[in-house]
Amino acid sequence: MTITVTDHEIRLTGRCGVDEAEALLAALSESPQNRVVLAAERIHTALWQVLVALRPSVLGEAPDRFSAEYILPLIARKDEPVVKT
Amino acid sequence: MDDLLAQFVIEATELTQQAAEDLLALDQEPGNRAKLDSAFRAIHTLKGSVGLFDLAPMQSALHAAEDVLGVAIKDDAELDPARIDPMLAVIEWIDRCVQQLRGVGVLPSTAADEGANLVLSLASGRAVAPLPPTMTGGAFPQWAARLFEAHPPSRGEGAIALRYAPAPECFFNGDDPVALMAAVPGVIYAQVVTREDWPAPTKLDPFRSNLIFEGISTAKRADIEAVFRLIPDQIAIAQDAAPAPREIPAESGEPTARTIRVDLARMDDIVALVGELVTAKNGMSALAAQAEALEGGLALSRNVAAAQQDLGRLINQLQRAATDVRMVPLGGTLRRLARLAREISGQTGKPLQLDVAGSEIEADKTIVDGLYEPLLHIIRNAVDHGIEPEDERQVAGKPAKGMISVSARQVGHRIELQVGDDGRGIDPERIRSVALARGMISADAAATLAEKDSLELLFIPGFSTSDAVSDLSGRGVGMDAVRAAVHRLGGKVAISSTAGKGTTITLSLPTSFTMSRVMLVHIAGEQYGVPMQAIAETVKIPAHAIVRVRSGEAFVLRDRTIPIVRLGDILGRAAAARLDELVLILELGTAVVGLVVDGVGERFETLLRPPAGLLKSVSGVLGTTVQGDGRIVMVLDLEALLA
């Protein structure tokens, strides 16, 4: 399993493939206050989408520069425009 | 710009021009059938070329236009004048799209809507409102303009804007859009937006892609395109032309200044004239002989001969130059195959790898152009019948990707093109049983037919072993069409196959039409030319070695029985009985035939002219050539005569 759910957090490790998206959605829907810890080598777009749509609090690092710079801000934003200049 | 796209832009401009002229003529004279046909052809050809690229909006508009004309042609009716305006609007729009493609390389984002409107207007017979200003003047797509506004590139950076809108179901195709974006080199700015607003968590479908990526990169366009090569329909790329506005005209202007498009008919006239020049030069031999016969004419004769030699050298150079003009690299045709393979791979779901070698080899333009059609059929056949589905390949221990290799090489004056696949090969037994079931061969023949000859059955018109008619090759175009097309180009086709390992089809073609080696043969006091390429050898055999076999004759040469045909019989001039017979051993396709002639004469290289005038309707004549003494020699089309 690349998604580990504990009392307070949902941890992403290893290579998170598209098929894990449903598990992540279920875990977050069940306990929306849980924070998500990013410690994966790869995170499929489907999982990023779940994070962007549900916007939990996120810790840890994105696996590549593109997601770090352009996807993470989408999750963190609180009704602020995303456009970076 | 991609070579292929560049060529398309030139062709498309001519075709839209043609279509517009024809439509305008139809407006004046609605019953003009020739103009209707011509407009249909132009639009049809254009549609075909558009299909090579991912230009769906253009394709559907052209398709609708073609339908309107097609119906008029089919019903033999006049084109409804109310349709002409919407048709012209389509052509004008296509023309603008083409100019846009030349400038920016992609269609504007509004193209899909515009195309759909035009299709509607064609159906309703009303022209649409004028096009929005984005289409005119080759402006940027709006999204790209917005991006550059949000993040102005520094001067001279030559930045590229890209917009990647993954299809909602793309996850099921194995796409990972974020990973793809992470792989794009040189991204200096990006933004990610959603296609639709996010639904409530309970309604969220985690397997539906809802993100759209836009960005600016400073990498080379080709490197960016390489990342998205498998999903060209989901990506739009626009180059920032602003930093160097003068570069574009310079780039596109220079090559056109160095090349000129010439009607092939004019080139053929020149080549034909060179042929006549050769004949005129050969006539000087007689002149030299006459001079020699004169009292004290030896010196004059020598001078004439020397002048003839000089002339000969110049004519040879001229001939080479004229032939060279028509020579183009095979690459033009071979490159189109790569796109074709990708398209077929998509349609069949069989992953394919196409390897092409020998693109640089040159041949006459007519031959290079004419090769596309047979190669297309061969590749379609290979994918349809040869390459196994992925799971079957894995069981057989083959790589998942089906491999098709197209390699060209020059062999003397000919080019040899081999198309090989690593599929399941052809089962001769199956071929035989199908031929038997279709009544193409008798049960006796089926039982004794050699493996090699079984494969020959594939070339019989109408032969197809496909149980189900497929989208691709199941359209009644089989190997017979391939052979016919290659034969028209003066070439031969051979097929070989190993069960389980694959099939190889070999095409052997002349590099140019213009020069042919011909051998003179004598028959009943007349001379005919026989193309040297068909003659394997010449043998003299005792007349009694020829034995009657049923209705024909044959003799044995090195343990091989060769059927005999007497040229005199074919031409209606049967020869008297002789002690010895002179036999030309001809190789026609994979068949070997002995041709009995009275005698053989000189061999020469000649410019073979296609039969014209009365001779055109005579079958069995490949062309004519003029001899030094002015006599015209007919060169025989042996395959037609012996068929």
XYZ file of C-alpha atoms in Angstrom:
728
model
C 0.000 0.000 0.000
C 1.280 3.409 -0.905
C -1.454 5.108 1.113
C -1.209 4.636 4.853
C -3.989 5.998 7.048
C -3.288 6.552 10.748
C -5.262 8.445 13.392
C -4.147 11.870 12.298
C -2.614 11.572 8.919
C -2.778 10.055 5.485
C 0.660 9.222 4.211
C 1.599 8.848 0.551
C 4.774 6.845 -0.095
C 6.404 5.014 -3.014
C 4.816 5.217 -6.419
C 1.197 6.257 -6.085
C -0.605 5.037 -9.178
C -3.953 6.032 -10.609
C -5.725 3.150 -8.872
C -4.967 4.670 -5.434
C -7.085 7.742 -6.146
C -10.243 6.094 -4.898
C -8.586 5.038 -1.618
C -7.290 8.547 -1.063
C -10.714 10.045 -1.780
C -12.336 7.594 0.640
C -9.763 8.299 3.388
C -10.130 12.059 3.029
C -13.923 11.966 2.845
C -14.005 9.936 6.014
C -11.773 12.253 7.982
C -11.406 15.606 6.187
C -9.448 17.116 9.086
C -6.600 14.617 8.639
C -3.516 16.082 7.096
C -1.842 14.499 4.134
C 1.877 13.812 4.228
C 3.610 13.702 0.893
C 6.599 11.331 0.875
C 6.083 9.642 -2.479
C 8.408 9.207 -5.457
C 5.532 9.659 -7.821
C 2.017 10.918 -7.452
C -0.423 10.322 -10.281
C -2.567 13.191 -11.538
C -5.692 11.422 -10.279
C -4.409 11.764 -6.680
C -3.382 15.358 -7.199
C -6.924 16.044 -8.374
C -8.398 14.600 -5.201
C -6.076 16.832 -3.173
C -6.884 19.922 -5.270
C -10.622 19.271 -5.050
C -10.727 18.549 -1.307
C -7.876 20.815 -0.231
C -6.738 19.130 2.969
C -3.736 20.506 4.813
C -0.633 19.097 3.231
C 2.849 18.450 4.627
C 5.966 17.129 3.003
C 7.439 17.512 -0.443
C 6.144 17.105 -3.937
C 8.091 14.564 -6.020
C 8.998 16.927 -8.852
C 9.558 20.610 -9.520
C 6.441 21.058 -11.619
C 4.027 19.767 -8.988
C 5.903 21.611 -6.251
C 5.655 24.923 -8.078
C 2.314 24.727 -9.799
C 0.137 22.085 -8.119
C 0.905 22.477 -4.402
C -0.241 26.143 -4.406
C -3.613 24.980 -5.739
C -4.084 22.786 -2.692
C -2.893 25.370 -0.208
C -4.841 28.331 -1.582
C -7.654 29.662 0.522
C -9.832 31.531 -1.951
C -6.844 33.388 -3.244
C -5.980 33.595 -6.922
C -3.422 31.024 -8.029
C -1.795 33.100 -10.691
C 1.865 33.489 -9.882
C 3.758 36.219 -11.615
C 7.993 23.715 -39.588
C 7.664 19.989 -40.114
C 8.574 19.101 -43.758
C 5.314 17.347 -44.286
C 3.299 20.269 -42.984
C 5.298 22.633 -45.190
C 4.485 20.542 -48.222
C 0.859 20.369 -47.174
C 0.667 24.160 -46.941
C 1.906 24.520 -50.535
C -0.450 21.881 -51.856
C -3.419 23.067 -49.846
C -3.012 26.614 -51.106
C -3.163 25.368 -54.684
C -6.118 23.102 -53.984
C -8.201 25.776 -52.245
C -7.457 28.062 -55.173
C -8.618 25.369 -57.590
C -11.773 24.654 -55.603
C -12.626 28.345 -55.327
C -12.162 28.861 -59.079
C -14.334 25.866 -59.869
C -17.068 26.977 -57.486
C -17.072 30.474 -58.961
C -17.335 28.960 -62.441
C -20.243 26.820 -61.217
C -21.916 29.954 -59.942
C -21.861 31.290 -63.502
C -22.682 28.013 -65.148
C -24.383 25.638 -62.694
C -24.568 22.766 -65.204
C -20.850 22.576 -65.887
C -20.132 18.983 -64.994
C -16.368 19.256 -65.533
C -16.104 22.091 -62.995
C -18.247 20.148 -60.545
C -15.952 17.128 -60.888
C -12.873 19.282 -60.577
C -14.157 21.005 -57.424
C -15.010 17.625 -55.951
C -11.539 16.289 -56.719
C -9.826 19.313 -55.212
C -11.863 19.111 -52.011
C -11.515 15.354 -51.835
C -7.741 15.547 -52.202
C -7.576 18.326 -49.658
C -9.605 16.271 -47.208
C -7.235 13.366 -47.708
C -4.173 15.510 -47.001
C -5.792 17.133 -43.977
C -6.339 13.629 -42.624
C -2.590 13.213 -42.292
C -2.556 15.798 -39.550
C -4.648 16.308 -36.475
C -6.863 18.974 -37.924
C -10.303 17.651 -37.067
C -12.217 20.942 -37.588
C -10.855 21.309 -41.136
C -11.508 17.673 -41.817
C -15.186 17.821 -40.863
C -15.833 21.039 -42.806
C -14.214 19.547 -45.915
C -16.095 16.338 -45.404
C -19.401 18.214 -45.364
C -18.419 20.167 -48.488
C -17.384 16.986 -50.247
C -20.746 15.423 -49.362
C -22.691 18.275 -50.943
C -20.730 17.954 -54.197
C -20.785 14.177 -54.040
C -24.594 14.121 -53.883
C -24.847 16.438 -56.905
C -22.461 14.226 -58.857
C -24.224 11.038 -57.865
C -27.671 12.344 -58.791
C -26.217 13.902 -61.923
C -27.907 17.100 -60.813
C -26.865 20.730 -60.905
C -25.335 22.121 -57.768
C -27.947 24.091 -55.861
C -26.798 27.727 -56.282
C -27.766 28.375 -52.649
C -24.945 25.991 -51.638
C -22.230 27.858 -53.461
C -21.856 30.679 -50.953
C -21.554 28.413 -47.917
C -19.131 26.248 -49.910
C -17.018 29.245 -50.772
C -17.118 30.269 -47.116
C -15.729 26.835 -46.213
C -12.956 27.135 -48.801
C -12.073 30.630 -47.676
C -11.966 29.496 -44.070
C -9.805 26.487 -44.982
C -7.469 28.829 -46.801
C -7.202 31.026 -43.718
C -6.581 27.994 -41.537
C -3.796 26.944 -43.900
C -2.181 30.367 -43.701
C -2.477 30.192 -39.921
C -0.800 26.783 -39.979
C 2.011 28.222 -42.047
C 2.502 31.029 -39.569
C 1.977 29.426 -36.183
C 1.798 25.706 -36.897
C -1.484 25.153 -35.063
C -5.124 25.965 -35.608
C -6.627 28.688 -33.440
C -8.590 27.466 -30.448
C -11.759 28.838 -32.045
C -11.358 26.602 -35.112
C -13.605 23.832 -33.816
C -16.550 26.196 -33.341
C -15.977 27.943 -36.635
C -15.756 24.632 -38.458
C -18.963 23.409 -36.814
C -20.763 26.620 -37.848
C -19.634 26.169 -41.422
C -20.891 22.591 -41.445
C -24.266 23.841 -40.177
C -24.409 26.541 -42.803
C -23.666 23.980 -45.506
C -26.568 21.890 -44.290
C -28.930 24.854 -44.149
C -27.653 26.469 -47.340
C -26.966 29.802 -45.637
C -23.600 31.458 -45.311
C -22.446 32.166 -41.776
C -21.644 35.460 -40.223
C -18.169 36.768 -40.911
C -15.379 35.178 -38.955
C -14.137 36.616 -35.716
C -11.040 38.781 -35.979
C -8.801 36.172 -34.316
C -8.801 34.223 -37.538
C -7.715 37.068 -39.726
C -4.194 38.292 -39.992
C -2.720 35.077 -38.626
C -3.092 36.310 -35.040
C -2.210 34.244 -32.017
C -4.661 31.944 -30.427
C -6.307 33.854 -27.597
C -5.122 31.563 -24.836
C -1.517 32.014 -25.963
C -1.908 35.779 -26.097
C -3.308 35.670 -22.546
C -0.373 33.592 -21.352
C 2.198 35.905 -22.851
C 0.342 38.813 -21.328
C 0.467 37.177 -17.895
C 4.113 36.354 -18.293
C 5.796 38.421 -21.000
C 8.841 36.539 -22.296
C 12.106 38.418 -22.301
C 13.349 39.586 -25.660
C 14.892 37.073 -27.981
C 13.775 34.179 -25.838
C 11.543 32.772 -28.597
C 9.185 31.409 -25.976
C 6.565 28.807 -26.739
C 3.112 28.761 -25.235
C 1.469 25.431 -24.699
C -1.976 24.412 -23.629
C -2.533 20.836 -22.611
C -6.149 19.880 -22.108
C -6.109 16.182 -21.165
C -9.177 14.298 -22.309
C -11.490 13.581 -19.336
C -11.023 9.826 -19.802
C -7.264 10.041 -20.367
C -6.383 8.176 -17.136
C -7.811 5.069 -18.703
C -5.325 5.418 -21.547
C -2.518 5.358 -19.048
C -1.864 9.107 -19.272
C -0.515 10.969 -16.261
C -0.874 14.649 -17.175
C 1.111 16.056 -14.242
C 3.992 13.698 -15.009
C 3.890 14.790 -18.644
C 3.965 18.447 -17.665
C 6.864 17.714 -15.314
C 8.681 16.257 -18.308
C 8.271 19.401 -20.430
C 11.681 21.052 -20.647
C 12.312 24.731 -20.022
C 9.023 25.644 -18.319
C 9.311 29.199 -16.993
C 5.688 29.740 -16.185
C 2.623 27.570 -15.803
C -0.887 27.686 -14.555
C -3.305 24.905 -13.839
C -7.023 25.446 -14.183
C -10.006 23.162 -13.934
C -12.140 22.103 -16.866
C -15.285 22.118 -14.671
C -15.771 23.320 -11.106
C -15.027 20.652 -8.538
C -18.174 18.851 -7.433
C -18.887 17.983 -3.804
C -16.451 15.300 -2.512
C -19.185 12.679 -2.607
C -19.827 13.382 -6.296
C -16.172 13.518 -7.286
C -15.126 10.968 -9.870
C -11.435 10.418 -9.099
C -10.842 8.776 -12.481
C -12.002 11.688 -14.561
C -9.324 14.180 -15.547
C -10.455 17.715 -14.791
C -7.263 19.762 -15.044
C -6.042 21.948 -17.883
C -2.404 23.003 -18.040
C -1.093 26.127 -19.681
C 2.498 27.195 -19.690
C 5.374 28.963 -21.324
C 8.585 27.182 -22.143
C 11.862 28.334 -23.582
C 12.741 24.890 -24.933
C 12.735 23.967 -28.600
C 9.332 23.348 -30.089
C 10.320 19.856 -31.243
C 11.406 18.898 -27.725
C 8.066 19.989 -26.336
C 6.169 18.210 -29.074
C 8.147 15.059 -28.332
C 6.689 14.928 -24.809
C 3.143 14.994 -26.198
C 3.768 12.953 -29.315
C 1.206 10.310 -28.392
C -1.585 12.764 -27.672
C -1.267 15.485 -30.323
C -5.018 16.062 -30.202
C -4.865 17.269 -26.613
C -2.038 19.733 -26.954
C -1.850 23.137 -28.608
C 1.452 24.890 -29.116
C 2.002 28.452 -30.258
C 5.313 30.130 -30.851
C 5.812 33.656 -29.680
C 6.559 35.393 -32.942
C 6.736 38.826 -31.371
C 10.443 39.043 -30.450
C 11.601 38.565 -34.025
C 8.813 39.483 -36.363
C 11.110 39.718 -39.372
C 12.342 36.178 -38.994
C 9.245 34.512 -40.313
C 9.079 36.057 -43.769
C 12.803 35.525 -44.157
C 12.510 31.884 -43.204
C 9.576 31.080 -45.425
C 10.704 33.310 -48.274
C 14.139 31.911 -48.895
C 13.361 28.341 -49.860
C 10.580 29.383 -52.217
C 13.016 31.696 -53.971
C 15.389 28.805 -54.639
C 12.821 26.332 -55.887
C 10.224 26.579 -58.560
C 7.275 24.304 -59.083
C 7.063 23.148 -62.658
C 4.309 21.203 -64.322
C 5.592 17.659 -64.807
C 4.299 17.700 -68.384
C 6.850 20.396 -69.234
C 9.615 18.289 -67.756
C 8.422 15.329 -69.793
C 8.569 17.440 -72.942
C 12.204 18.207 -72.225
C 13.014 14.579 -71.541
C 11.260 13.570 -74.785
C 13.232 16.156 -76.745
C 16.468 14.806 -75.317
C 15.404 11.410 -76.621
C 14.950 12.805 -80.094
C 18.311 14.475 -79.840
C 19.892 11.075 -79.159
C 18.251 9.760 -82.310
C 19.376 12.733 -84.381
C 22.919 12.235 -83.138
C 22.873 8.548 -84.030
C 21.835 9.581 -87.538
C 25.274 11.182 -87.956
C 26.837 7.701 -88.146
C 25.234 7.273 -91.552
C 26.507 10.724 -92.518
C 30.045 9.758 -91.584
C 29.738 6.570 -93.625
C 28.512 8.565 -96.621
C 31.412 10.967 -96.313
C 33.852 8.107 -96.115
C 32.484 6.693 -99.360
C 33.213 9.971 -101.144
C 36.392 10.440 -103.106
C 38.911 11.837 -100.606
C 36.182 12.076 -98.004
C 38.099 10.303 -95.260
C 39.056 13.512 -93.474
C 35.492 14.789 -93.662
C 34.242 11.486 -92.336
C 36.616 11.656 -89.392
C 35.523 15.189 -88.626
C 31.880 14.180 -88.724
C 32.628 11.285 -86.387
C 34.509 13.572 -84.004
C 31.670 16.081 -84.027
C 29.264 13.238 -83.333
C 31.315 12.183 -80.330
C 31.345 15.685 -78.886
C 27.640 15.994 -79.437
C 27.136 12.607 -77.837
C 28.979 13.659 -74.711
C 26.927 16.819 -74.375
C 23.692 14.954 -74.974
C 24.634 12.484 -72.269
C 25.139 15.336 -69.834
C 21.888 16.941 -70.867
C 20.133 13.645 -70.483
C 21.510 13.157 -67.001
C 20.549 16.702 -66.038
C 17.019 16.256 -67.377
C 16.639 12.960 -65.544
C 18.106 14.447 -62.365
C 15.475 17.155 -62.256
C 12.857 14.519 -61.819
C 14.802 12.673 -59.129
C 13.539 13.128 -55.590
C 14.497 11.288 -52.408
C 12.234 8.478 -51.262
C 12.022 10.235 -47.908
C 9.020 12.286 -49.006
C 6.926 9.160 -49.328
C 8.532 7.178 -46.514
C 7.959 9.945 -43.976
C 4.235 9.838 -44.641
C 4.296 6.184 -43.614
C 5.241 7.040 -40.037
C 2.017 8.986 -39.574
C 0.101 6.258 -41.295
C 1.537 3.640 -38.945
C 0.542 5.717 -35.939
C -2.971 6.079 -37.268
C -3.280 2.357 -37.947
C -1.839 1.570 -34.536
C -4.547 3.729 -32.975
C -7.301 2.128 -35.024
C -6.280 -1.455 -34.352
C -5.008 -1.041 -30.795
C -1.828 -2.870 -31.831
C 1.260 -0.957 -30.726
C 3.598 -0.523 -33.671
C 7.117 0.494 -34.334
C 8.015 1.572 -37.838
C 11.660 1.647 -38.834
C 12.578 3.359 -42.045
C 15.962 3.164 -43.735
C 17.232 4.473 -47.032
C 15.126 7.658 -47.199
C 17.955 9.401 -49.002
C 17.820 7.147 -52.061
C 16.486 8.973 -55.075
C 14.138 7.951 -57.827
C 11.934 9.570 -60.415
C 9.200 11.676 -58.845
C 6.424 9.673 -60.462
C 7.861 6.510 -58.979
C 8.368 7.994 -55.511
C 4.833 9.399 -55.482
C 3.397 6.210 -56.920
C 4.982 4.140 -54.162
C 2.821 5.531 -51.388
C -0.308 3.669 -52.396
C 1.228 0.171 -52.632
C 3.245 0.742 -49.441
C 0.079 1.816 -47.671
C -1.691 -1.385 -48.660
C 1.299 -3.493 -47.677
C 1.541 -1.903 -44.235
C -2.192 -2.130 -43.662
C -2.084 -5.774 -44.643
C 0.875 -6.370 -42.346
C -0.939 -4.874 -39.358
C -4.266 -6.481 -40.163
C -3.081 -9.968 -41.009
C 0.510 -10.176 -39.834
C 1.076 -8.438 -36.516
C -0.583 -10.365 -33.704
C -2.512 -8.730 -30.854
C -0.332 -7.769 -27.900
C -1.229 -10.734 -25.675
C -0.596 -13.217 -28.470
C 2.804 -11.645 -29.092
C 3.727 -11.995 -25.444
C 2.870 -15.684 -25.517
C 5.080 -16.043 -28.593
C 7.921 -14.306 -26.740
C 7.935 -11.312 -29.071
C 8.226 -7.675 -27.998
C 4.820 -6.102 -27.339
C 5.307 -3.615 -30.120
C 4.782 -4.969 -33.599
C 7.770 -4.163 -35.737
C 7.499 -3.061 -39.346
C 10.655 -2.146 -41.182
C 10.782 -0.387 -44.493
C 14.207 -0.310 -46.029
C 15.297 0.946 -49.386
C 18.564 0.312 -51.131
C 19.950 0.963 -54.519
C 20.823 -2.090 -56.603
C 22.391 -0.988 -59.857
C 19.824 0.982 -61.784
C 17.026 -0.182 -59.555
C 15.814 0.421 -56.056
C 14.827 -2.419 -53.848
C 12.293 -1.713 -51.132
C 11.703 -4.299 -48.458
C 8.764 -4.116 -46.116
C 9.090 -6.673 -43.354
C 6.960 -7.360 -40.323
C 7.630 -9.627 -37.358
C 4.090 -10.944 -37.238
C 2.663 -14.408 -37.513
C 3.657 -14.975 -41.132
C 1.504 -16.452 -43.832
C 0.283 -20.012 -43.591
C 0.529 -21.478 -47.122
C -1.965 -24.178 -46.149
C -4.576 -21.577 -45.290
C -3.952 -19.732 -48.555
C -4.423 -22.950 -50.490
C -7.648 -23.861 -48.723
C -9.116 -20.398 -49.249
C -8.150 -20.443 -52.933
C -9.716 -23.872 -53.225
C -12.902 -22.755 -51.459
C -13.190 -19.775 -53.771
C -12.708 -21.958 -56.810
C -9.485 -20.235 -57.770
C -7.529 -23.464 -58.029
C -8.434 -27.113 -58.430
C -8.096 -29.707 -55.658
C -5.208 -31.286 -57.607
C -3.389 -28.013 -57.847
C -4.006 -27.298 -54.158
C -2.439 -30.614 -53.188
C 0.706 -30.154 -55.265
C 1.248 -26.425 -55.098
C 4.661 -25.492 -53.756
C 4.881 -23.174 -50.776
C 6.310 -20.321 -52.818
C 3.600 -20.669 -55.442
C 0.921 -20.703 -52.736
C 1.992 -17.237 -51.684
C 1.629 -16.183 -55.323
C -2.103 -16.855 -54.956
C -2.306 -13.760 -52.788
C -1.787 -11.701 -55.910
C -4.906 -13.010 -57.639
C -7.543 -10.262 -57.794
C -10.210 -10.630 -55.148
C -8.200 -12.875 -52.897
C -8.554 -12.075 -49.224
C -8.202 -14.430 -46.284
C -9.567 -12.022 -43.744
C -12.621 -13.636 -42.194
C -13.997 -10.332 -41.042
C -13.962 -7.236 -43.179
C -11.769 -4.815 -41.303
C -11.681 -1.064 -41.312
C -8.259 -1.107 -42.791
C -7.448 -3.561 -45.471
C -10.819 -5.220 -45.796
C -11.911 -2.813 -48.480
C -11.240 -5.135 -51.337
C -7.761 -3.829 -51.913
C -5.498 -6.786 -51.695
C -2.099 -7.743 -52.893
C -3.354 -7.678 -56.480
C -3.747 -3.922 -56.182
C -0.182 -3.716 -54.869
C 1.149 -5.713 -57.788
C -0.835 -3.677 -60.309
C 0.389 -0.379 -58.838
C 4.010 -1.510 -58.753
C 3.775 -2.930 -62.255
C 2.518 0.399 -63.526
C 5.735 1.887 -62.202
C 7.766 -0.703 -64.064
C 8.475 -2.705 -60.925
C 8.099 -6.203 -59.556
C 6.752 -7.543 -56.258
C 7.867 -10.659 -54.458
C 6.669 -12.048 -51.163
C 8.299 -14.377 -48.706
C 7.132 -15.499 -45.321
C 8.169 -17.671 -42.425
C 5.382 -18.987 -40.222
C 5.579 -17.389 -36.793
C 8.438 -15.086 -37.785
C 6.914 -12.644 -40.206
C 6.461 -11.665 -43.802
C 8.684 -9.697 -46.135
C 7.485 -8.056 -49.289
C 10.126 -6.912 -51.727
C 9.487 -4.299 -54.362
C 12.016 -3.832 -57.094
C 11.624 -0.659 -59.092
C 13.480 1.311 -61.693
C 14.959 4.564 -60.435
C 13.658 6.396 -63.448
C 11.371 5.825 -66.358
C 13.458 7.618 -68.794
C 16.266 5.160 -69.467
C 15.659 1.542 -70.274
C 18.005 -1.141 -71.473
C 16.548 -2.875 -74.461
C 17.655 -5.852 -76.501
C 16.598 -6.193 -80.116
C 15.102 -9.513 -81.150
C 14.423 -10.676 -84.683
C 11.267 -12.427 -85.606
C 10.152 -13.216 -89.150
C 12.343 -10.477 -90.556
C 11.091 -7.821 -88.140
C 12.755 -6.274 -85.132
C 11.251 -5.761 -81.742
C 12.712 -4.511 -78.500
C 12.597 -6.564 -75.311
C 13.320 -4.875 -71.961
C 16.589 -6.287 -70.630
C 15.309 -6.266 -67.062
C 13.061 -9.225 -67.873
C 15.758 -11.323 -69.540
C 17.586 -13.632 -67.163
C 19.643 -15.368 -69.846
C 19.687 -16.436 -73.466
C 20.131 -20.125 -74.340
C 20.384 -22.081 -77.561
C 18.780 -25.516 -77.387
C 18.172 -28.292 -79.925
C 14.624 -28.088 -81.274
C 13.881 -31.643 -80.113
C 14.517 -30.652 -76.503
C 11.196 -28.857 -76.594
C 8.393 -31.256 -75.798
C 4.636 -30.849 -75.946
C 2.954 -30.696 -72.564
C -0.810 -30.752 -72.885
C -1.684 -27.658 -74.887
C 1.689 -26.006 -74.473
C 5.393 -26.642 -74.873
C 8.214 -26.840 -72.386
C 11.845 -27.815 -72.028
C 14.118 -28.673 -69.161
C 16.869 -26.267 -68.155
C 19.131 -27.308 -65.285
C 16.506 -29.673 -63.851
C 13.809 -27.070 -64.083
C 10.874 -27.364 -66.459
C 10.319 -24.111 -68.270
C 7.220 -23.444 -70.353
C 7.927 -22.159 -73.849
C 6.160 -19.468 -75.822
C 7.034 -18.710 -79.444
C 7.093 -14.994 -80.125
C 6.252 -15.731 -83.774
C 3.002 -17.375 -82.725
C 2.018 -14.426 -80.555
C 2.696 -11.962 -83.349
C 0.989 -14.153 -85.922
C 4.189 -15.007 -87.818
C 4.901 -18.651 -87.078
C 8.486 -19.637 -87.931
C 9.458 -22.675 -89.981
C 10.914 -25.715 -88.196
C 14.601 -25.328 -87.241
C 17.313 -27.531 -85.834
C 18.176 -25.197 -82.988
C 16.006 -22.746 -81.150
C 17.114 -19.559 -79.493
C 15.295 -19.063 -76.195
C 15.226 -15.992 -73.964
C 14.670 -17.014 -70.374
C 12.337 -14.379 -68.952
C 11.590 -13.769 -65.319
C 8.173 -12.211 -64.947
C 7.226 -11.798 -61.320
C 8.120 -15.189 -59.940
C 7.137 -16.991 -63.129
C 9.824 -18.116 -65.557
C 8.998 -18.402 -69.243
C 11.111 -19.241 -72.263
C 10.517 -17.036 -75.296
C 11.560 -18.461 -78.666
C 12.882 -15.892 -81.129
C 14.663 -16.074 -84.498
C 17.695 -14.142 -83.365
C 18.944 -11.437 -81.059
C 20.527 -8.141 -82.037
C 22.269 -5.273 -80.335
C 21.570 -4.127 -76.814
C 21.247 -0.454 -76.141
C 20.111 2.083 -73.623
C 17.265 4.176 -74.777
C 14.719 6.707 -73.726
C 11.574 4.697 -73.880
C 8.607 6.771 -74.913
C 5.180 5.644 -73.822
C 3.086 4.569 -76.792
C 1.200 7.449 -78.350
C -1.458 7.793 -81.023
C -2.602 4.577 -82.666
C -0.127 2.440 -80.749
C -1.765 3.491 -77.505
C -4.646 1.130 -78.126
C -2.403 -1.809 -79.024
C -1.861 -3.970 -75.992
C 1.515 -5.556 -75.470
C 3.540 -2.516 -76.500
C 5.473 -0.878 -73.692
C 6.678 2.003 -75.806
C 8.649 2.942 -78.855
C 12.202 3.922 -79.454
C 13.852 5.327 -82.534
C 17.007 3.741 -83.876
C 19.962 5.549 -85.322
C 18.785 4.908 -88.850
C 15.426 6.431 -88.002
C 13.557 3.138 -87.823
C 11.027 2.906 -85.053
C 11.253 -0.140 -82.848
C 8.351 -1.261 -80.742
C 9.370 -2.454 -77.300
C 7.190 -5.329 -76.170
C 5.354 -5.458 -72.885
C 6.094 -9.102 -72.211
C 3.941 -9.433 -69.136
C 0.913 -8.243 -71.058
C 1.710 -10.426 -74.071
C 2.245 -13.574 -72.030
C -0.580 -13.060 -69.561
